[in-house]
Short mmCIF file of C-alpha atoms in Angstrom, two decimals:
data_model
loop_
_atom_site.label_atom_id
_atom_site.label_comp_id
_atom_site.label_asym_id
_atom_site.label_seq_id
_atom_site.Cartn_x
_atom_site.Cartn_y
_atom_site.Cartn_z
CA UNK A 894 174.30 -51.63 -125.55
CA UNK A 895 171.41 -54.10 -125.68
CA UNK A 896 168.92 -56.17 -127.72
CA UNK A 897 166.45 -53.32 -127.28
CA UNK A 898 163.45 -53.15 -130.53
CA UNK A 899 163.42 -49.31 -130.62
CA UNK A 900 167.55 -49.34 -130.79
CA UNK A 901 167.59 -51.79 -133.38
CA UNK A 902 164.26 -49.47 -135.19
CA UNK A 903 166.75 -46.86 -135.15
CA UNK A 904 169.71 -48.60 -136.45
CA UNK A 905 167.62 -50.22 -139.10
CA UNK A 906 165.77 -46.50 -140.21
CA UNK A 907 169.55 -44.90 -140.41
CA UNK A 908 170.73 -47.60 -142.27
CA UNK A 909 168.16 -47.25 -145.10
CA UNK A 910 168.81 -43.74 -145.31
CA UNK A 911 172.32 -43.68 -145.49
CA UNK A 912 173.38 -42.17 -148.66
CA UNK A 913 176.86 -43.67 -148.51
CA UNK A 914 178.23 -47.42 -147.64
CA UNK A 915 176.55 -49.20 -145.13
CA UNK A 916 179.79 -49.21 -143.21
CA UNK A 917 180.21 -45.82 -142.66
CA UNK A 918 177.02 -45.55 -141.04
CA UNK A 919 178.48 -48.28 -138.72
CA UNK A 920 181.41 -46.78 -138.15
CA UNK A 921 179.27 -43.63 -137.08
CA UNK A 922 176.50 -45.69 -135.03
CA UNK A 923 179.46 -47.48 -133.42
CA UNK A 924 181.02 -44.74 -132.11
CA UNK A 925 177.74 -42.99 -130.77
CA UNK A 926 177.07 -45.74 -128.82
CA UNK A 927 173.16 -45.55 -129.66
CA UNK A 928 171.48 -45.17 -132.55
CA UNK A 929 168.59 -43.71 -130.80
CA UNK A 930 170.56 -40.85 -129.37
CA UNK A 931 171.84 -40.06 -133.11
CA UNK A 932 168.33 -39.30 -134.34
CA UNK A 933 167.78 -37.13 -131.13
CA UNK A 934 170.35 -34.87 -132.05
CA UNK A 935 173.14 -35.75 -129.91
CA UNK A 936 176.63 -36.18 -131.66
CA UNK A 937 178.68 -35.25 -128.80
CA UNK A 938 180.26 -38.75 -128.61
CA UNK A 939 181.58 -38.15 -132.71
CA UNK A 940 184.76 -37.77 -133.86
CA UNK A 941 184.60 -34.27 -135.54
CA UNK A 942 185.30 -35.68 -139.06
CA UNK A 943 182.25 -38.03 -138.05
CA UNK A 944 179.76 -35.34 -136.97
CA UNK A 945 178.43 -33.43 -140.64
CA UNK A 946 178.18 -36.99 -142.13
CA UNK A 947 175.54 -37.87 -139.00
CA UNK A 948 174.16 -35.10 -139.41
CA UNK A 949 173.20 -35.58 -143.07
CA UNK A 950 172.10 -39.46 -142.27
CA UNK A 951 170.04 -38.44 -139.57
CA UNK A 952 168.36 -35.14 -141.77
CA UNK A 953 166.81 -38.51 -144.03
CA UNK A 954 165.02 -40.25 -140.87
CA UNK A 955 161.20 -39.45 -139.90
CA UNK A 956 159.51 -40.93 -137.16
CA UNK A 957 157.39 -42.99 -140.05
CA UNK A 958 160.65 -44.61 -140.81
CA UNK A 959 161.81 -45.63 -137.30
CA UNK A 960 157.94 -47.05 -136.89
CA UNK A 961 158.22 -49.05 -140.21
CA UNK A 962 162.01 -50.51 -138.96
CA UNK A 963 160.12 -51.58 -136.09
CA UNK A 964 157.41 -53.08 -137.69
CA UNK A 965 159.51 -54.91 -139.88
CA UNK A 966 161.23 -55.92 -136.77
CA UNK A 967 158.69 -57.56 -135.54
CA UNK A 968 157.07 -59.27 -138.83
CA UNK A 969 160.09 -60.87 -139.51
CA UNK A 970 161.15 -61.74 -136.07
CA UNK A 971 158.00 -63.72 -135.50
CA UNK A 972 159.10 -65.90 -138.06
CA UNK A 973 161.80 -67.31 -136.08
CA UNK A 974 164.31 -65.05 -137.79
CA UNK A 975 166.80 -63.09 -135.20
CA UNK A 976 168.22 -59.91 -135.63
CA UNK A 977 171.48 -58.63 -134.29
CA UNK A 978 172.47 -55.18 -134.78
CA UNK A 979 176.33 -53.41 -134.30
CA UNK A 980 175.07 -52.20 -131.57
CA UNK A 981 173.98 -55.71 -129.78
CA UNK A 982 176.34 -57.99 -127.02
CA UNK A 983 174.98 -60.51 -129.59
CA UNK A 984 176.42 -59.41 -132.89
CA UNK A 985 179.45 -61.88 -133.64
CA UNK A 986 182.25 -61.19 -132.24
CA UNK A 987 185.23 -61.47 -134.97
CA UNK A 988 182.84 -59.57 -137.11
CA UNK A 989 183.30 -56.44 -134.87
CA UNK A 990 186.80 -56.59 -135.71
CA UNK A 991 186.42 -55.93 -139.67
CA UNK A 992 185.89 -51.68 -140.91
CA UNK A 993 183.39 -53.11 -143.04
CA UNK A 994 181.13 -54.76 -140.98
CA UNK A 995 177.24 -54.61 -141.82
CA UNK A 996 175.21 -52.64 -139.62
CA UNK A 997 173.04 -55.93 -139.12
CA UNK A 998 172.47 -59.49 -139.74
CA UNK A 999 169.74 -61.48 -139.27
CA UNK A 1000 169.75 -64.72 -138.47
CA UNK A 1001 167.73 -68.56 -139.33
CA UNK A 1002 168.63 -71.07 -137.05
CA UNK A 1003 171.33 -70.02 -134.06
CA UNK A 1004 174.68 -68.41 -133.48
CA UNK A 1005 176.46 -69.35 -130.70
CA UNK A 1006 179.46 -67.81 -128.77
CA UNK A 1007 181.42 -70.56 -129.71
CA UNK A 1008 181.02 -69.92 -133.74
CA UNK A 1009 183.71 -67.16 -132.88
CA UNK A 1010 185.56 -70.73 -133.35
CA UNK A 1011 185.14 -70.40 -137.24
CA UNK A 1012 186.76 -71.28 -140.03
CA UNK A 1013 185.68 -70.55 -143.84
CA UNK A 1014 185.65 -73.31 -145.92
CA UNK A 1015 185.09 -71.73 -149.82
CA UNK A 1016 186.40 -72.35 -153.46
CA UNK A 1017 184.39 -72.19 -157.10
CA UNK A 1018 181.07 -73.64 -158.15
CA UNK A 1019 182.32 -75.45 -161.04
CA UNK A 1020 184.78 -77.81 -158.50
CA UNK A 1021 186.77 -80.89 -159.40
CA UNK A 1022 185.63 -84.19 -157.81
CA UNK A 1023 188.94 -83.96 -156.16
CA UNK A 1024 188.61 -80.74 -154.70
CA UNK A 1025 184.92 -81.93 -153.16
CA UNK A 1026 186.55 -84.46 -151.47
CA UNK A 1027 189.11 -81.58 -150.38
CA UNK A 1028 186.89 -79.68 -149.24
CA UNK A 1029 184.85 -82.74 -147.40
CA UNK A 1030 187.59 -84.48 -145.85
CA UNK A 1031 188.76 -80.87 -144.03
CA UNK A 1032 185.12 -79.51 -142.99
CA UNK A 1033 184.44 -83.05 -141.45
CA UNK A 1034 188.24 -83.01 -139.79
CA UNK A 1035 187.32 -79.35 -138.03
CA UNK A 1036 183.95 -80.17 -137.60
CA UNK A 1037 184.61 -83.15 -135.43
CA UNK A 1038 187.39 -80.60 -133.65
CA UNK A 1039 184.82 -78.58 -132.69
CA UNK A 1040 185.44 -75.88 -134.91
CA UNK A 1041 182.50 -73.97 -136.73
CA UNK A 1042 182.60 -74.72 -140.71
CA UNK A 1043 181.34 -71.40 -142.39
CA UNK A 1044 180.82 -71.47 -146.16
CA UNK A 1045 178.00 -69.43 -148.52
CA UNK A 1046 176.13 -72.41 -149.30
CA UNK A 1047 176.73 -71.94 -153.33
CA UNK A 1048 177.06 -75.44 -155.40
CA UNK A 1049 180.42 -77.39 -155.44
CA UNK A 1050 182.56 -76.53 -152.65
CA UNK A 1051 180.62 -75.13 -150.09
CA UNK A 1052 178.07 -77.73 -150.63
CA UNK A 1053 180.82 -80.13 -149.65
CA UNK A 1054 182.06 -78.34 -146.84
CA UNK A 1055 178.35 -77.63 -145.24
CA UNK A 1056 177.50 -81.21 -145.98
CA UNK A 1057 180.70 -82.83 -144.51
CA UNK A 1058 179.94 -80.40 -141.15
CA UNK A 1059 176.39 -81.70 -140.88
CA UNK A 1060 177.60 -85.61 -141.49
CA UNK A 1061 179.86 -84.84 -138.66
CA UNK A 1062 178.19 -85.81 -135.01
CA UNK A 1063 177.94 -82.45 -133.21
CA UNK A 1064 179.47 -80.49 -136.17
CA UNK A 1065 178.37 -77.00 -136.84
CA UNK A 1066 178.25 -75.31 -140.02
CA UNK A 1067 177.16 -71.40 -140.63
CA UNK A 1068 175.73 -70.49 -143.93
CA UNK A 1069 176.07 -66.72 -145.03
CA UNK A 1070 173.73 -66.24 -148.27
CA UNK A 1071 173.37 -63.34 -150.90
CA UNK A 1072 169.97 -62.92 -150.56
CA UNK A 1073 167.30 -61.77 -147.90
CA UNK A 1074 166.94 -64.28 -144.91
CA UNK A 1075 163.20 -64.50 -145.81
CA UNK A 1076 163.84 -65.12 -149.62
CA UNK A 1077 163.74 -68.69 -151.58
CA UNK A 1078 167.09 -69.87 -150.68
CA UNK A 1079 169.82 -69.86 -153.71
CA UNK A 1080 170.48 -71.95 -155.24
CA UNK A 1081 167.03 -74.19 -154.81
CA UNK A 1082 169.21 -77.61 -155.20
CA UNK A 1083 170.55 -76.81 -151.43
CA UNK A 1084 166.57 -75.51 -149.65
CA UNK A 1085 166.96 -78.87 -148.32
CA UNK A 1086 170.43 -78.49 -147.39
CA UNK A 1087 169.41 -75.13 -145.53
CA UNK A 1088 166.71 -76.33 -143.55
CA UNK A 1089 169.51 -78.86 -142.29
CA UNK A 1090 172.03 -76.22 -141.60
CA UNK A 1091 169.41 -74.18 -139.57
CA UNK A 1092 168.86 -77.17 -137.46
CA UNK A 1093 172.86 -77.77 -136.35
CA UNK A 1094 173.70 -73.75 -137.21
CA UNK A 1095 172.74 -71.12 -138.55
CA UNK A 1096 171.88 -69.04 -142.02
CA UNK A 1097 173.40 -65.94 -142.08
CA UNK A 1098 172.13 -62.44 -144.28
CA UNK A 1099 173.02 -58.85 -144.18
CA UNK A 1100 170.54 -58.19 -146.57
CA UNK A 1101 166.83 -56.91 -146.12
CA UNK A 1102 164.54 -59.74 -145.37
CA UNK A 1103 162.83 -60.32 -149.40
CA UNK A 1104 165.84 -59.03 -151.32
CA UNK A 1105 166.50 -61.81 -154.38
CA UNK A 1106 169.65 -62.97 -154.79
CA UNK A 1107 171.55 -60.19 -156.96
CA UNK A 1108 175.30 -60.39 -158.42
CA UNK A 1109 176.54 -57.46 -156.49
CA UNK A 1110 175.28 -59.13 -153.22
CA UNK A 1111 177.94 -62.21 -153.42
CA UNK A 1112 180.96 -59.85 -153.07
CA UNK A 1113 179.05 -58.56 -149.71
CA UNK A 1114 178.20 -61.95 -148.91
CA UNK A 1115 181.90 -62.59 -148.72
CA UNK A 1116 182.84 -59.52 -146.30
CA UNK A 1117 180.58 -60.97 -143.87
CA UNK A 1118 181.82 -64.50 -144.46
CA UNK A 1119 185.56 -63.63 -144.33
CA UNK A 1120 184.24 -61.21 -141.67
CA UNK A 1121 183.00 -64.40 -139.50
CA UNK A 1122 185.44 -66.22 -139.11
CA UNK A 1123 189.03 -67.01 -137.75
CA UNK A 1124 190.43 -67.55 -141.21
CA UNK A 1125 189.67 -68.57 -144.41
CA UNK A 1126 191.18 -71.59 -146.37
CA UNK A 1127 190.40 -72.03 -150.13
CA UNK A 1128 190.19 -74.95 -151.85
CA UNK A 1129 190.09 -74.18 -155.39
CA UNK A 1130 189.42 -70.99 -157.24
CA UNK A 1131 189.76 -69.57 -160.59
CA UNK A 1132 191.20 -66.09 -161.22
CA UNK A 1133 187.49 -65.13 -161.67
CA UNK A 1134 185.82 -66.69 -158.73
CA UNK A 1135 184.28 -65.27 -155.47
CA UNK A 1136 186.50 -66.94 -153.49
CA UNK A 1137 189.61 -65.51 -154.61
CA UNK A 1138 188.07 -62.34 -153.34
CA UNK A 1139 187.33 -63.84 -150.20
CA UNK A 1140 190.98 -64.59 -150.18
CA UNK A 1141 192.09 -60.71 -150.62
CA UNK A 1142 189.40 -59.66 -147.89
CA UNK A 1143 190.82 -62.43 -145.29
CA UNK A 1144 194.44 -60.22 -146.01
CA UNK A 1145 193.07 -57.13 -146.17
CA UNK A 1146 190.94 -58.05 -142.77
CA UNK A 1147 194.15 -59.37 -141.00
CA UNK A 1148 192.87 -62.81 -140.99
CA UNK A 1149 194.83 -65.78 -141.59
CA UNK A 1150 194.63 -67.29 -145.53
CA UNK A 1151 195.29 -71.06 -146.16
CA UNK A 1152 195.43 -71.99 -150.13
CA UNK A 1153 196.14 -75.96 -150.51
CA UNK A 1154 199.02 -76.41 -153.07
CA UNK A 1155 197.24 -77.88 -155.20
CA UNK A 1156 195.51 -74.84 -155.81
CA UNK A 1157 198.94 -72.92 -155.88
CA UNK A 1158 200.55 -75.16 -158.22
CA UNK A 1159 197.42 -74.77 -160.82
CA UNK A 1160 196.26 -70.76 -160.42
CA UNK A 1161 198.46 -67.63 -161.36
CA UNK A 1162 196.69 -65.48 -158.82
CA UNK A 1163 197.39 -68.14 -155.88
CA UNK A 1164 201.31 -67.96 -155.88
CA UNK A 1165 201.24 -64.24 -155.62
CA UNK A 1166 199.06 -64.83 -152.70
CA UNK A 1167 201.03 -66.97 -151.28
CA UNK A 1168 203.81 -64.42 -150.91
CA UNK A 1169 202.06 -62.71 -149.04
CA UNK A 1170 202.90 -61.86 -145.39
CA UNK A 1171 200.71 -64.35 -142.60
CA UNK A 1172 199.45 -66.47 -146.39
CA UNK A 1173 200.15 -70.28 -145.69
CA UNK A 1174 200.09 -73.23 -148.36
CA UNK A 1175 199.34 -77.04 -147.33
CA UNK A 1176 198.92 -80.34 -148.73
CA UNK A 1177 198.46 -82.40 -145.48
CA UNK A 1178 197.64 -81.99 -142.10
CA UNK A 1179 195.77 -78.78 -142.50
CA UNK A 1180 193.23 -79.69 -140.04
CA UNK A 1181 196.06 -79.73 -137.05
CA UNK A 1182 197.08 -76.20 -138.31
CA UNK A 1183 193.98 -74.91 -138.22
CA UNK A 1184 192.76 -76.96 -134.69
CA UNK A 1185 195.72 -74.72 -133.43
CA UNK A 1186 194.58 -71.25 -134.59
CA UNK A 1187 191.54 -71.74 -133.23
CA UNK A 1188 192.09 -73.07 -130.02
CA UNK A 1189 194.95 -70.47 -129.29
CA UNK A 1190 192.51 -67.47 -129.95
#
């Protein structure tokens, strides 16, 4: 597997024809081992439940389309954008492990190996000033651990949390956004704050490179974020917000959950969660826990 244009052309063309999830073109892609070898014909490497559904994906592709991916590949790339694809040694690491990884990302700024050092830092838009300084007080704490701060860059706490990171000397933070890498970064109060991010991390999208910000993408945004890293913690988070389903992908992805107690002792939804099997609840010292996770992995 390699960084090679004409794979990721390939990867790119099946992925736009793929008349099912994104993720099940992965899972096929993965297990081929080359996208280029799919759209010759060869499906040897496929599990046989695997085979008809390649078949079909690969039926949709014309040369045209592989020569547009690449194209596109190379517009956007000049523009100091990277692209990692499954198939890539790039691609991050602990988002290999999820089924629903995207087929790519690309990428504003830079990823580096140790971002697989990552927690996720997210709660609602509409936070409390105490859960900003929540959400501060720990991205600074594993920021100055050397531990990678992700967040979506939304208003409220991931502002916080990606702002606290940056404040931090040496901290990185990693932005994943619901909109295409190339488009007007949402919300406009934080461009600023993303051009800062891309200089000390990166700015994450598994979207195509002018897609707006839509509703459905911020539950996709969240795969990829929970995706990302080590574990997620949340600071606050109605019954409504994105964040709580960040929390049920971090369970359903085998990742570690933290919820503070505050949020526990105020939200319905966070003390069935914290039943749950490998679900943890703190009011101090969370930074310590979560130094540990990251430097036993």
């Amino acid at each position: 597997m390699g960084n090679s244009v004409a794979e990721q052309a390939a990867v790119l063309a099946l992925t736009k024809a793929s008349p099912r999830e994104w993720y099940r073109t992965v899972a096929v892609i993965s297990e081929a081992g080359s996208a280029i070898r799919l759209l010759e014909g060869d499906i040897s490497p496929l599990a046989t439940q695997h085979k008809q559904y390649a078949r079909e994906i690969c039926e949709r592709v014309s040369p045209d389309d592989v020569g547009s991916a690449q194209n596109l590949i190379d517009r956007i790339t000049a523009q100091n954008v990277s692209l990692y694809t499954i198939l890539d040694k790039d691609y991050p690491a602990n988002l290999h492990l999820i089924y629903n990884r995207p087929p790519f990302i690309w990428v504003k700024g830079e990823l580096k190996p140790e971002d697989f050092r990552a927690i996720a830092v997210v709660g609602t838009r509409q936070a409390t000033d105490d859960g900003l300084k929540r959400a501060a007080r720990l991205a600074g704490d594993l920021a100055g651990e050397g531990v990678t701060v992700l967040s979506g860059l939304a208003k409220g706490i991931d502002t916080a949390a990606h702002s606290a990171a940056l404040d931090t000397d040496a901290g990185r933070t990693v932005a994943v956004v619901g909109h295409g890498i190339l488009a007007p970064v949402y919300p406009k109060e934080n461009r600023g704050l993303a051009e800062r991010i891309c200089e000390r991390g990166a700015i994450v999208s598994q979207f195509w490179p002018e897609a707006p910000p839509r509703q459905m993408n911020f539950p996709m945004r969240n795969v990829v974020m929970s995706g990302m890293a080590m574990g997620t913690v949340v600071i606050e988070a109605s019954a409504t917000s994105g964040a709580k389903m960040q929390a049920r992908l971090a369970i359903e992805h085998g990742k570690r959950l933290f919820l503070l107690e505050s949020l526990v002792d105020s939200q319905e939804w966070a003390r069935r969660y914290a039943a749950r099997p490998g679900v943890s609840t703190h009011r101090s010292g969370l930074a310590v826990t979560l130094r540990g996770l990251v430097c036993l992995r």
